Amino acid sequence: MKKLVCLVLASILVAPAAFAQNRYIADNLFTYMHSGPSNQFRIIGSVDAGDKVTYLTANKETGYTEIQDSKGRKGWVESRFVTTRESMALRLPKLEKELADVKAKLANARSNADQEKAGLADSLETRNRQIADLEKSYGEISQQLTASQEEVRNLRAKLDTQKDDLLLKYFMYGGGVAGIGLLFGLVLPHIIPRRRRSPSGWA
């Protein structure tokens, strides 16, 4: 029987702690703590806006909630001043840290973007210079090729002319030799006297 009583007492003592939940006092005020669940009970202190408190129980009829503050005091405050949202006093440093992290990441991203942009600009400028050099080289090579082709045409024309001149000279030399031979063939018999034949028919 004593064990049963001890268990019941232990459960009664443990239950409020088990059901205790964190709550916060609304940010826009400070409120009085009363010794009971209405403003008819005496004021035992006050709780500042944003303070973290522990929710113990609530009285729906009177609209008051029993809390325990960070000092260990237990009291009742109006339920409309108790919220589950974390106070701005606690949220603001977190938000500021998140904002600082976001700004740092943004600055880093901008720095990386600027570096990448500068790198791309340098690469583009280098490519443009290379293209300009290639175009210049191509123009020079084209001029050299045109000049070479013109020189080849001139050389071919000279070669063809020389061939024609050589053939003409060959014809002239051949004709001259043939003419001289013909002339000698016609003139020599008249220049060289013929031998008289003997009566016997022997020279």
N, CA and C of each residue as an Amber inpcrd file, in Angstrom:
protein
   609
   0.8330000  -1.2020000   0.0000000   0.0000000   0.0000000   0.0000000
   0.8650000   1.2480000   0.0000000   1.9460000   1.2060000   0.7940000
   2.8320000   2.3630000   0.8570000   3.5090000   2.5820000  -0.4970000
   3.8520000   1.4640000  -1.1570000   4.4720000   1.5840000  -2.4760000
   3.5170000   2.2430000  -3.4660000   2.2430000   1.8750000  -3.4150000
   1.2430000   2.4470000  -4.3130000   1.1010000   3.9390000  -4.0790000
   1.0690000   4.3220000  -2.7950000   0.9530000   5.7470000  -2.4630000
   2.1750000   6.5060000  -2.9590000   3.3420000   5.9100000  -2.7780000
   4.5790000   6.5570000  -3.2440000   4.5820000   6.7320000  -4.7550000
   4.0850000   5.7200000  -5.4710000   4.0280000   5.8240000  -6.9240000
   3.0760000   6.9080000  -7.3790000   1.9060000   6.9880000  -6.6960000
   0.9310000   8.0290000  -7.0490000   1.5050000   9.4080000  -6.8060000
   2.1550000   9.5820000  -5.6310000   2.7490000  10.8850000  -5.3250000
   3.8570000  11.2280000  -6.3190000   4.6540000  10.2270000  -6.6730000
   5.7380000  10.4700000  -7.6220000   5.2020000  10.8570000  -8.9920000
   4.1240000  10.1810000  -9.3950000   3.5330000  10.5120000 -10.6980000
   2.9330000  11.9020000 -10.6880000   2.3530000  12.2910000  -9.5530000
   1.7770000  13.6410000  -9.4560000   2.8630000  14.6960000  -9.5520000
   3.9980000  14.4180000  -8.9110000   5.0980000  15.3810000  -8.9170000
   5.7980000  15.4390000 -10.2610000   5.9020000  14.2720000 -10.9300000
   6.6260000  14.1970000 -12.1950000   5.7780000  14.7140000 -13.3510000
   4.4500000  14.5060000 -13.2620000   3.5650000  14.8550000 -14.3780000
   3.6660000  16.3120000 -14.7900000   3.6270000  17.2710000 -13.8710000
   3.7270000  18.6690000 -14.3100000   5.0360000  18.9530000 -15.0280000
   6.1150000  18.3320000 -14.5450000   7.3980000  18.5550000 -15.2030000
   7.4080000  17.9430000 -16.5950000   6.7600000  16.7910000 -16.7180000
   6.7230000  16.1250000 -18.0100000   5.9130000  16.9180000 -19.0160000
   4.8290000  17.5440000 -18.5440000   3.9670000  18.3080000 -19.4350000
   4.4080000  19.7620000 -19.5660000   5.4410000  20.1680000 -18.8570000
   5.9200000  21.5520000 -18.9350000   6.4580000  21.8120000 -20.3260000
   6.0820000  22.9300000 -20.9060000   6.5040000  23.2970000 -22.2480000
   7.0150000  24.7260000 -22.2500000   7.9440000  24.9860000 -23.1490000
   8.4780000  26.3320000 -23.2450000   7.4790000  27.2670000 -23.8950000
   7.3560000  28.4410000 -23.3450000   6.5220000  29.4930000 -23.8970000
   7.2990000  30.7940000 -23.8100000   6.7720000  31.8500000 -24.4540000
   7.4200000  33.1480000 -24.4560000   6.3730000  34.2260000 -24.1990000
   6.7990000  35.2750000 -23.5240000   5.9280000  36.4240000 -23.3080000
   6.0040000  37.2980000 -24.5350000   4.8330000  37.7430000 -25.0190000
   4.7700000  38.5380000 -26.2450000   5.7190000  39.7300000 -26.1720000
   6.2380000  40.1190000 -27.3370000   7.3300000  41.0810000 -27.3820000
   6.9230000  42.5140000 -27.0640000   5.6650000  42.8290000 -27.1900000
   5.2910000  44.2390000 -27.1350000   4.8030000  44.7090000 -25.7680000
   5.1770000  44.0230000 -24.6920000   4.6850000  44.4450000 -23.3860000
   5.5050000  43.8160000 -22.2750000   5.2040000  44.2380000 -21.0580000
   5.5610000  43.4450000 -19.8910000   4.2580000  43.2350000 -19.1340000
   4.1510000  42.1330000 -18.4630000   2.8900000  41.8020000 -17.8010000
   3.1490000  41.3820000 -16.3630000   2.1150000  41.5440000 -15.5420000
   2.2220000  41.1930000 -14.1250000   1.9120000  39.7220000 -13.9410000
   2.5890000  39.1650000 -12.9620000   2.3110000  37.7910000 -12.5410000
   1.4310000  37.8610000 -11.2880000   0.3510000  37.1050000 -11.3180000
  -0.5650000  37.0440000 -10.1760000  -0.3970000  35.7010000  -9.4730000
  -0.8140000  35.7050000  -8.2660000  -0.6970000  34.4670000  -7.4890000
  -1.7800000  33.4670000  -7.8250000  -2.8220000  33.9090000  -8.5560000
  -3.9040000  33.0190000  -8.9570000  -4.3440000  33.2950000 -10.3660000
  -5.3000000  32.5130000 -10.8800000  -5.6810000  32.5830000 -12.2910000
  -6.6280000  33.7310000 -12.6420000  -6.4140000  34.9140000 -12.0890000
  -7.1920000  36.0880000 -12.4770000  -6.4880000  37.3140000 -11.9050000
  -6.9540000  38.4870000 -12.3330000  -6.3470000  39.7010000 -11.8100000
  -6.8470000  40.0590000 -10.4150000  -7.7130000  39.2270000  -9.8470000
  -8.1820000  39.4370000  -8.4850000  -7.1470000  38.9620000  -7.4680000
  -6.2130000  38.1540000  -7.9470000  -5.1770000  37.6610000  -7.0390000
  -4.0550000  38.6950000  -6.9910000  -3.3120000  38.6470000  -5.9360000
  -2.2730000  39.6550000  -5.7270000  -1.1600000  39.5010000  -6.7730000
  -0.4980000  40.6170000  -7.0420000   0.6150000  40.6430000  -7.9910000
   1.8760000  40.1980000  -7.2540000   2.5560000  39.2100000  -7.8430000
   3.7710000  38.7070000  -7.2090000   5.0280000  39.1010000  -7.9830000
   4.8530000  39.7950000  -9.1030000   6.0080000  40.2340000  -9.8930000
   5.5760000  40.5530000 -11.3160000   6.5250000  40.7250000 -12.1750000
   6.2500000  41.0110000 -13.5840000   7.2260000  40.2180000 -14.4570000
   6.8000000  40.0620000 -15.6870000   7.6230000  39.3470000 -16.6740000
   7.8030000  40.2700000 -17.8680000   9.0470000  40.4480000 -18.2970000
   9.3190000  41.3250000 -19.4360000   8.9550000  40.6560000 -20.7540000
   8.6700000  41.4900000 -21.7210000   8.3660000  40.9980000 -23.0610000
   9.5500000  40.2090000 -23.6050000   9.2510000  39.0870000 -24.2100000
  10.2820000  38.2690000 -24.8110000  10.9150000  37.2590000 -23.8860000
  10.6140000  37.3250000 -22.5640000  11.2170000  36.3750000 -21.6280000
  10.7390000  34.9580000 -21.9230000  11.6700000  34.0250000 -21.7720000
  11.3230000  32.6230000 -21.9260000  10.7610000  32.1130000 -20.6050000
   9.5910000  31.4810000 -20.6820000   8.9370000  30.9470000 -19.4860000
   8.5450000  29.5090000 -19.7510000   8.1960000  28.8110000 -18.7010000
   7.7610000  27.4230000 -18.8080000   6.2590000  27.3600000 -18.5830000
   5.5850000  26.7710000 -19.5450000   4.1340000  26.6150000 -19.4530000
   3.8180000  25.4790000 -18.4800000   2.9170000  25.7830000 -17.5090000
   2.5300000  24.7610000 -16.5370000   1.1120000  24.2880000 -16.7900000
   0.1590000  25.2160000 -16.7880000  -1.2400000  24.8610000 -17.0320000
  -1.9960000  26.1080000 -17.4370000  -3.2470000  25.9370000 -17.8570000
  -4.0570000  27.0670000 -18.2900000  -5.4590000  26.9350000 -17.7280000
  -6.0670000  28.0660000 -17.4260000  -7.4470000  28.1280000 -16.9550000
  -8.2570000  28.8110000 -18.0530000  -9.0080000  28.0080000 -18.8090000
  -9.7610000  28.5490000 -19.9370000 -10.8890000  29.4660000 -19.4840000
 -11.4200000  29.2320000 -18.3080000 -12.5410000  30.0440000 -17.8360000
 -12.1100000  31.4810000 -17.5620000 -10.9610000  31.6410000 -16.9500000
 -10.4960000  32.9920000 -16.6130000  -9.5620000  33.5670000 -17.6650000
  -9.0640000  32.7040000 -18.5660000  -8.1600000  33.1870000 -19.6010000
  -6.7780000  33.4920000 -19.0720000  -6.3500000  32.7340000 -18.0530000
  -5.0200000  32.9080000 -17.4850000  -4.2210000  31.6130000 -17.6180000
  -2.9010000  31.7830000 -17.6990000  -1.9880000  30.6480000 -17.8330000
  -0.9670000  30.6850000 -16.7150000  -0.7380000  29.5140000 -16.1170000
   0.2810000  29.4390000 -15.0810000   1.6270000  29.1690000 -15.7300000
   2.6300000  29.9580000 -15.3440000   3.9690000  29.8320000 -15.9090000
   5.0040000  29.8170000 -14.7950000   6.2140000  29.4520000 -15.1870000
   7.3610000  29.5650000 -14.2900000   8.4460000  30.3160000 -15.0490000
   8.9380000  31.4210000 -14.4880000   9.9180000  32.2350000 -15.1940000
  11.3280000  31.7250000 -14.9410000  12.3070000  32.4210000 -15.5180000
  13.6970000  31.9950000 -15.4150000  14.2330000  32.1040000 -13.9920000
  13.5460000  32.8590000 -13.1560000  13.9640000  32.9950000 -11.7500000
  13.3680000  31.9010000 -10.8690000  12.5640000  31.0590000 -11.4550000
  11.9340000  29.9840000 -10.6920000  10.6120000  30.3610000 -10.0660000
  10.1420000  31.5730000 -10.3270000   8.8660000  32.0090000  -9.7570000
   7.7060000  31.4170000 -10.5490000   6.6820000  31.0290000  -9.8630000
   5.4740000  30.5200000 -10.4940000   4.3710000  31.5360000 -10.3060000
   3.6330000  31.7790000 -11.3710000   2.5410000  32.7430000 -11.2710000
   1.6390000  32.6300000 -12.4830000   0.6070000  33.4750000 -12.4660000
  -0.3890000  33.4310000 -13.5320000  -0.3580000  34.7450000 -14.3200000
  -0.4280000  34.6090000 -15.6730000  -0.5070000  35.7840000 -16.5480000
  -1.6320000  35.5350000 -17.5470000  -2.0800000  36.6020000 -18.1670000
  -3.1490000  36.4520000 -19.1560000  -2.6600000  35.5700000 -20.3140000
  -3.4980000  34.6450000 -20.7190000  -3.1150000  33.6680000 -21.7480000
  -2.7910000  34.3320000 -23.0840000  -3.4280000  35.4870000 -23.3640000
  -3.1860000  36.1480000 -24.6530000  -1.7860000  36.7330000 -24.7470000
  -1.1000000  36.8250000 -23.5900000   0.2650000  37.3410000 -23.6030000
   1.3080000  36.2300000 -23.6600000   0.8440000  34.9910000 -23.7280000
   1.7540000  33.8500000 -23.7780000   1.6950000  33.2560000 -25.1910000
   2.8350000  33.0650000 -25.8170000   2.8870000  32.5900000 -27.2030000
   3.9120000  31.4810000 -27.3430000   3.6930000  30.6730000 -28.3460000
   4.6520000  29.5900000 -28.6310000   5.7990000  30.0690000 -29.5120000
   5.6460000  31.2570000 -30.0650000   6.6960000  31.7770000 -30.9360000
   7.8610000  32.2980000 -30.1110000   9.0500000  31.9830000 -30.5750000
  10.2470000  32.4640000 -29.9040000  10.2900000  33.9830000 -29.9710000
  10.7440000  34.6020000 -28.9140000  10.7190000  36.0580000 -28.8480000
  11.7050000  36.6640000 -29.8300000  11.4260000  37.9240000 -30.1720000
  12.3240000  38.6240000 -31.0690000  13.7030000  38.8030000 -30.4550000
  13.7460000  38.9170000 -29.1490000  15.0350000  39.0620000 -28.4800000
  15.9330000  37.8570000 -28.7400000  15.3310000  36.6820000 -28.9150000
  16.0970000  35.4830000 -29.2220000  16.2320000  35.2640000 -30.7270000
  15.1700000  35.6570000 -31.4480000  15.2000000  35.4320000 -32.8920000
  16.1060000  36.4150000 -33.6160000  16.1700000  37.6400000 -33.1060000
  16.9260000  38.6760000 -33.8050000  18.3960000  38.3110000 -33.9900000
  19.1080000  37.8490000 -32.9460000  20.5150000  37.4690000 -33.1950000
  20.6550000  36.3490000 -34.2260000  19.7240000  35.4010000 -34.2000000
  19.7690000  34.3280000 -35.1910000  19.5410000  34.8750000 -36.6040000
  18.5430000  35.7730000 -36.7040000  18.2630000  36.3690000 -38.0040000
  19.4400000  37.2120000 -38.4900000  20.0490000  37.9470000 -37.5430000
  21.2020000  38.7530000 -37.9160000  22.3590000  37.8650000 -38.3820000
  22.5450000  36.7440000 -37.6920000  23.6120000  35.8180000 -38.1000000
  23.3070000  35.2320000 -39.4780000  22.0370000  34.8260000 -39.6670000
  21.6640000  34.2990000 -40.9800000  21.8680000  35.3520000 -42.0600000
  21.4860000  36.6070000 -41.7270000  21.6510000  37.6890000 -42.6990000
  23.1270000  37.9100000 -43.0090000  23.9590000  37.8820000 -41.9630000
  25.4010000  38.0490000 -42.1800000  25.9570000  36.9120000 -43.0430000
  25.4870000  35.6700000 -42.7720000  25.9400000  34.5290000 -43.5760000
  25.5170000  34.6910000 -45.0420000  24.2610000  35.1260000 -45.2280000
  23.7660000  35.3160000 -46.5940000  24.5570000  36.4100000 -47.2980000
  24.8360000  37.5070000 -46.5630000  25.6130000  38.5950000 -47.1650000
  27.0240000  38.1280000 -47.5200000  27.6170000  37.3230000 -46.6300000
  28.9610000  36.8200000 -46.9040000  28.9440000  35.9110000 -48.1340000
  27.9350000  35.0240000 -48.2110000  27.8330000  34.1460000 -49.3720000
  27.5940000  34.9550000 -50.6410000  26.7490000  36.0000000 -50.5220000
  26.4710000  36.8380000 -51.6870000  27.7320000  37.5700000 -52.1340000
  28.4800000  38.1080000 -51.1430000  29.7230000  38.7990000 -51.4820000
  30.7120000  37.8300000 -52.1340000  30.7880000  36.6030000 -51.5880000
  31.6790000  35.5980000 -52.1610000  31.2450000  35.2290000 -53.5780000
  29.9180000  35.0830000 -53.7470000  29.4000000  34.7580000 -55.0850000
  29.6940000  35.8930000 -56.0610000  29.5270000  37.1530000 -55.5840000
  29.8240000  38.2790000 -56.4580000  31.3060000  38.3290000 -56.8130000
  32.1470000  38.0590000 -55.7980000  33.5940000  38.0510000 -56.0510000
  33.9500000  36.9810000 -57.0760000  33.3850000  35.7870000 -56.8850000
  33.6440000  34.7060000 -57.8400000  33.1310000  35.0640000 -59.2270000
  31.9310000  35.6850000 -59.2450000  31.3540000  36.0810000 -60.5360000
  32.2190000  37.1370000 -61.2110000  32.7190000  38.1030000 -60.4040000
  33.5870000  39.1410000 -60.9760000  34.8800000  38.5300000 -61.5070000
  35.4530000  37.6020000 -60.7330000  36.6850000  36.9460000 -61.1850000
  36.4380000  36.1540000 -62.4620000  35.3220000  35.4250000 -62.4720000
  34.9980000  34.6420000 -63.6660000  34.7430000  35.5560000 -64.8580000
  34.0540000  36.6820000 -64.5840000  33.7850000  37.6400000 -65.6520000
  35.0850000  38.2200000 -66.1910000  35.9980000  38.5870000 -65.2520000
  37.2970000  39.1200000 -65.6780000  38.0690000  38.0750000 -66.4750000
  38.0370000  36.8200000 -66.0090000  38.7120000  35.7540000 -66.7380000
  38.1370000  35.5570000 -68.1260000  36.8080000  35.5980000 -68.2240000
  36.1730000  35.4480000 -69.5270000  36.5070000  36.6210000 -70.4410000
  36.5520000  37.8380000 -69.8440000  36.9020000  39.0180000 -70.6420000
  38.3350000  38.9040000 -71.1690000  39.2600000  38.4650000 -70.2870000
  40.6420000  38.2820000 -70.7270000  40.7300000  37.2160000 -71.8070000
  40.0050000  36.1200000 -71.5910000  40.0140000  35.0410000 -72.5830000
  39.4460000  35.5210000 -73.9120000  38.3690000  36.3060000 -73.8400000
  37.7680000  36.8270000 -75.0710000  38.7280000  37.7720000 -75.7860000
  39.4040000  38.6280000 -74.9980000  40.3630000  39.5490000 -75.6000000
  41.5130000  38.7780000 -76.2480000  41.9920000  37.7320000 -75.5570000
  43.0620000  36.8990000 -76.1230000  42.6070000  36.2270000 -77.4130000
  41.3860000  35.6890000 -77.3870000  40.8580000  35.0430000 -78.5960000
  40.7220000  36.0530000 -79.7390000  40.2710000  37.2730000 -79.4100000
  40.1190000  38.2850000 -80.4510000  41.4790000  38.6470000 -81.0550000
  42.5030000  38.7400000 -80.1750000  43.8420000  39.0220000 -80.6820000
  44.3330000  37.8870000 -81.5850000  44.0900000  36.6530000 -81.1210000
  44.4980000  35.5060000 -81.9340000  43.7890000  35.5010000 -83.2860000
  42.4970000  35.8160000 -83.2680000  41.7310000  35.8550000 -84.5210000
  42.2750000  36.9510000 -85.4310000  42.5740000  38.1280000 -84.8280000
  43.1230000  39.2230000 -85.6270000  44.4730000  38.8330000 -86.2290000
  45.3110000  38.1730000 -85.4190000  46.6100000  37.7250000 -85.9390000
  46.4400000  36.7020000 -87.0530000  45.4980000  35.7840000 -86.8480000
  45.2510000  34.7770000 -87.8900000  44.7330000  35.4190000 -89.1720000
  43.8330000  36.3860000 -89.0100000  43.3110000  37.0740000 -90.1920000
  44.4300000  37.8270000 -90.9090000  45.3180000  38.4680000 -90.1260000
  46.4480000  39.1760000 -90.7280000  47.3620000  38.1980000 -91.4570000
  47.6700000  37.0750000 -90.7840000  48.5190000  36.0610000 -91.4080000
  47.8630000  35.5010000 -92.6630000  46.5510000  35.2730000 -92.5820000
  45.8240000  34.7630000 -93.7430000  45.8880000  35.7520000 -94.8910000
  45.7480000  37.0580000 -94.5660000  45.8380000  38.0690000 -95.6130000
  47.2150000  38.0940000 -96.2550000  48.2580000  38.0060000 -95.4120000
  49.6140000  37.9990000 -95.9510000  49.8640000  36.7560000 -96.8040000
  49.4040000  35.6010000 -96.3010000  49.5780000  34.3600000 -97.0680000
  48.8150000  34.4290000 -98.3860000  47.6120000  35.0170000 -98.3430000
  46.8210000  35.1460000 -99.5770000  47.5430000  36.0290000-100.5820000
  48.1320000  37.1390000-100.0900000  48.8860000  38.0130000-100.9890000
  50.0960000  37.2830000-101.5680000  50.8150000  36.5480000-100.6880000
  51.9700000  35.7850000-101.1690000  51.5480000  34.7370000-102.1910000
  50.4020000  34.0750000-101.9110000  49.9210000  33.0540000-102.8450000
  49.5410000  33.6890000-104.1730000  48.8870000  34.8450000-104.1150000
  48.5150000  35.5280000-105.3500000  49.7580000  35.9260000-106.1360000
  50.7460000  36.4690000-105.3980000  51.9920000  36.8580000-106.0700000
  52.6950000  35.6430000-106.6650000  52.6960000  34.5220000-105.9110000
  53.3290000  33.3030000-106.4070000  52.6120000  32.7840000-107.6440000
  51.2800000  32.8150000-107.6110000  50.5230000  32.3610000-108.7670000
  50.7880000  33.2440000-109.9850000  50.8690000  34.5420000-109.7410000
  51.1730000  35.4520000-110.8470000  52.5720000  35.1880000-111.4070000
  53.5320000  34.9570000-110.5010000  54.8910000  34.6600000-110.9350000
  54.9410000  33.3610000-111.7250000  54.1710000  32.3460000-111.2430000
  54.1220000  31.0690000-111.9700000  53.5300000  31.2700000-113.3610000
  52.4730000  32.0820000-113.4620000  51.8750000  32.3430000-114.7740000
  52.8790000  33.0480000-115.7020000  53.5870000  34.0200000-115.1350000
  54.5810000  34.7310000-115.9500000  55.6920000  33.7900000-116.4120000
  56.1440000  32.9260000-115.4710000  57.1900000  31.9810000-115.8410000
  56.7130000  31.0000000-116.9050000  55.4670000  30.5550000-116.7590000
  54.9250000  29.6530000-117.7720000  54.8300000  30.3550000-119.1280000
  54.3970000  31.6170000-119.0890000  54.3000000  32.3660000-120.3530000
  55.6730000  32.5260000-120.9830000  56.6820000  32.8460000-120.1290000
  58.0430000  32.9650000-120.6480000  58.5360000  31.6370000-121.2070000
  58.2250000  30.5570000-120.4900000  58.6530000  29.2410000-120.9450000
  58.0160000  28.8930000-122.2780000  56.7010000  29.1850000-122.3930000
  56.0270000  28.9170000-123.6670000  56.6340000  29.7710000-124.7870000
  56.9350000  31.0290000-124.4690000  57.5460000  31.9070000-125.4740000
  58.9200000  31.3880000-125.8840000  59.7010000  30.9630000-124.8840000
  61.0210000  30.4280000-125.1770000  60.9290000  29.1620000-126.0220000
  59.9160000  28.3320000-125.7140000  59.7260000  27.1160000-126.5230000
  59.4290000  27.4920000-127.9680000  58.5370000  28.4770000-128.1340000
  58.1840000  28.9000000-129.4930000  59.4000000  29.4860000-130.1990000
  60.1670000  30.3060000-129.4670000  61.3710000  30.8830000-130.0600000
  62.3790000  29.7930000-130.4300000  62.5000000  28.8120000-129.5270000
  63.4410000  27.7340000-129.7960000  63.0210000  26.9230000-131.0200000
  61.7210000  26.6220000-131.1090000  61.2260000  25.8970000-132.2790000
  61.4380000  26.7090000-133.5460000  61.1700000  28.0170000-133.4340000
  61.3550000  28.8740000-134.6050000  62.8230000  28.9020000-135.0210000
  63.7010000  28.9530000-134.0390000  65.1230000  28.9330000-134.3400000
  65.5260000  27.6150000-134.9780000  64.9590000  26.4950000-134.4090000
  65.2460000  25.1970000-134.9980000  64.7980000  25.1510000-136.4630000
  63.5860000  25.6540000-136.6950000  63.0870000  25.6680000-138.0800000
  63.9740000  26.5380000-138.9690000  64.3690000  27.6820000-138.4180000
  65.2010000  28.5880000-139.2020000  66.5610000  27.9540000-139.4830000
  67.1450000  27.3680000-138.4230000  68.4320000  26.7140000-138.6410000
  68.2990000  25.5460000-139.6250000  67.2530000  24.7540000-139.4360000
  67.0490000  23.6180000-140.3500000  66.8170000  24.0850000-141.7750000
  65.9680000  25.1390000-141.8850000  65.7230000  25.6710000-143.2360000
  66.9800000  26.2570000-143.8430000  67.7570000  26.9350000-142.9930000
  69.0040000  27.5210000-143.5230000  69.9650000  26.4450000-143.9970000
  70.1110000  25.4130000-143.1760000  71.0110000  24.3150000-143.5570000
  70.5270000  23.6510000-144.8390000  69.1910000  23.4170000-144.9030000
  68.6460000  22.7800000-146.1090000  68.8470000  23.6770000-147.3400000
  68.6270000  24.9750000-147.1320000  68.8040000  25.9050000-148.2580000
  70.2460000  25.9520000-148.7070000  71.1630000  25.9900000-147.7400000
  72.5880000  26.0150000-148.0970000  72.9640000  24.7260000-148.8280000
  72.4570000  23.6080000-148.3260000  72.7580000  22.3220000-148.9830000
  72.2240000  22.3020000-150.4100000  70.9900000  22.8290000-150.5580000
  70.4080000  22.8690000-151.8950000  71.2170000  23.7840000-152.8120000
  71.6310000  24.9200000-152.2270000  72.4090000  25.8730000-153.0150000
  73.7350000  25.2550000-153.4560000  74.3850000  24.5830000-152.4940000
  75.6400000  23.9180000-152.8660000  75.3870000  22.8430000-153.9050000
  74.2770000  22.1320000-153.7630000  73.9750000  21.0780000-154.7360000
  73.7560000  21.6270000-156.1410000  73.2280000  22.8350000-156.1870000
  72.9730000  23.4240000-157.4950000  74.2050000  24.1450000-158.0660000
  74.9830000  24.7450000-157.1930000  76.0890000  25.5850000-157.6570000
  77.3560000  24.7670000-157.9000000  77.6110000  23.8090000-157.0260000
  78.8750000  23.0800000-157.1290000  79.0870000  22.4180000-158.4950000
  78.0720000  21.8010000-159.0750000  78.3360000  21.1770000-160.3860000
  78.8080000  22.1740000-161.4470000  78.3870000  23.3960000-161.3110000
  78.7980000  24.3980000-162.2970000  80.1740000  24.9630000-161.9590000
  80.5340000  24.9020000-160.7150000  81.8370000  25.4530000-160.3220000
  82.9350000  24.4440000-160.6140000  82.7010000  23.2070000-160.2680000
  83.7300000  22.1810000-160.4620000  83.6440000  21.7100000-161.9170000
  84.7320000  21.7940000-162.6830000  84.6820000  21.3420000-164.0960000
  84.6260000  19.8260000-164.1990000  83.8890000  19.4090000-165.2000000
  83.7710000  17.9660000-165.4030000  85.0020000  17.4560000-166.1640000
  85.4300000  16.2760000-165.8380000  86.5580000  15.6560000-166.5530000
  86.0920000  15.1270000-167.9250000  86.9350000  15.3390000-168.8160000
  86.6170000  14.8170000-170.1610000  86.8510000  13.3250000-170.2090000
  85.9600000  12.6860000-170.8940000  86.0950000  11.2340000-171.0230000
  87.0220000  10.8890000-172.2030000  87.8080000   9.8070000-172.0490000
  88.7180000   9.3160000-173.1280000  87.8920000   8.6250000-174.2090000
  88.4980000   8.4930000-175.3970000  87.7620000   7.8190000-176.4550000
  87.3700000   6.4040000-176.0910000  88.1890000   5.8390000-175.2180000
  87.8620000   4.4630000-174.8480000  86.7550000   4.4180000-173.8230000
  86.3830000   5.5960000-173.4080000  85.3180000   5.6430000-172.3810000
  85.8210000   5.7050000-170.9720000  87.1970000   5.7440000-170.8540000
  87.7520000   5.8540000-169.4960000  88.2510000   7.2450000-169.2750000
  88.0960000   7.6260000-168.0750000  88.5310000   8.9820000-167.8020000
  90.0320000   9.0410000-167.7190000
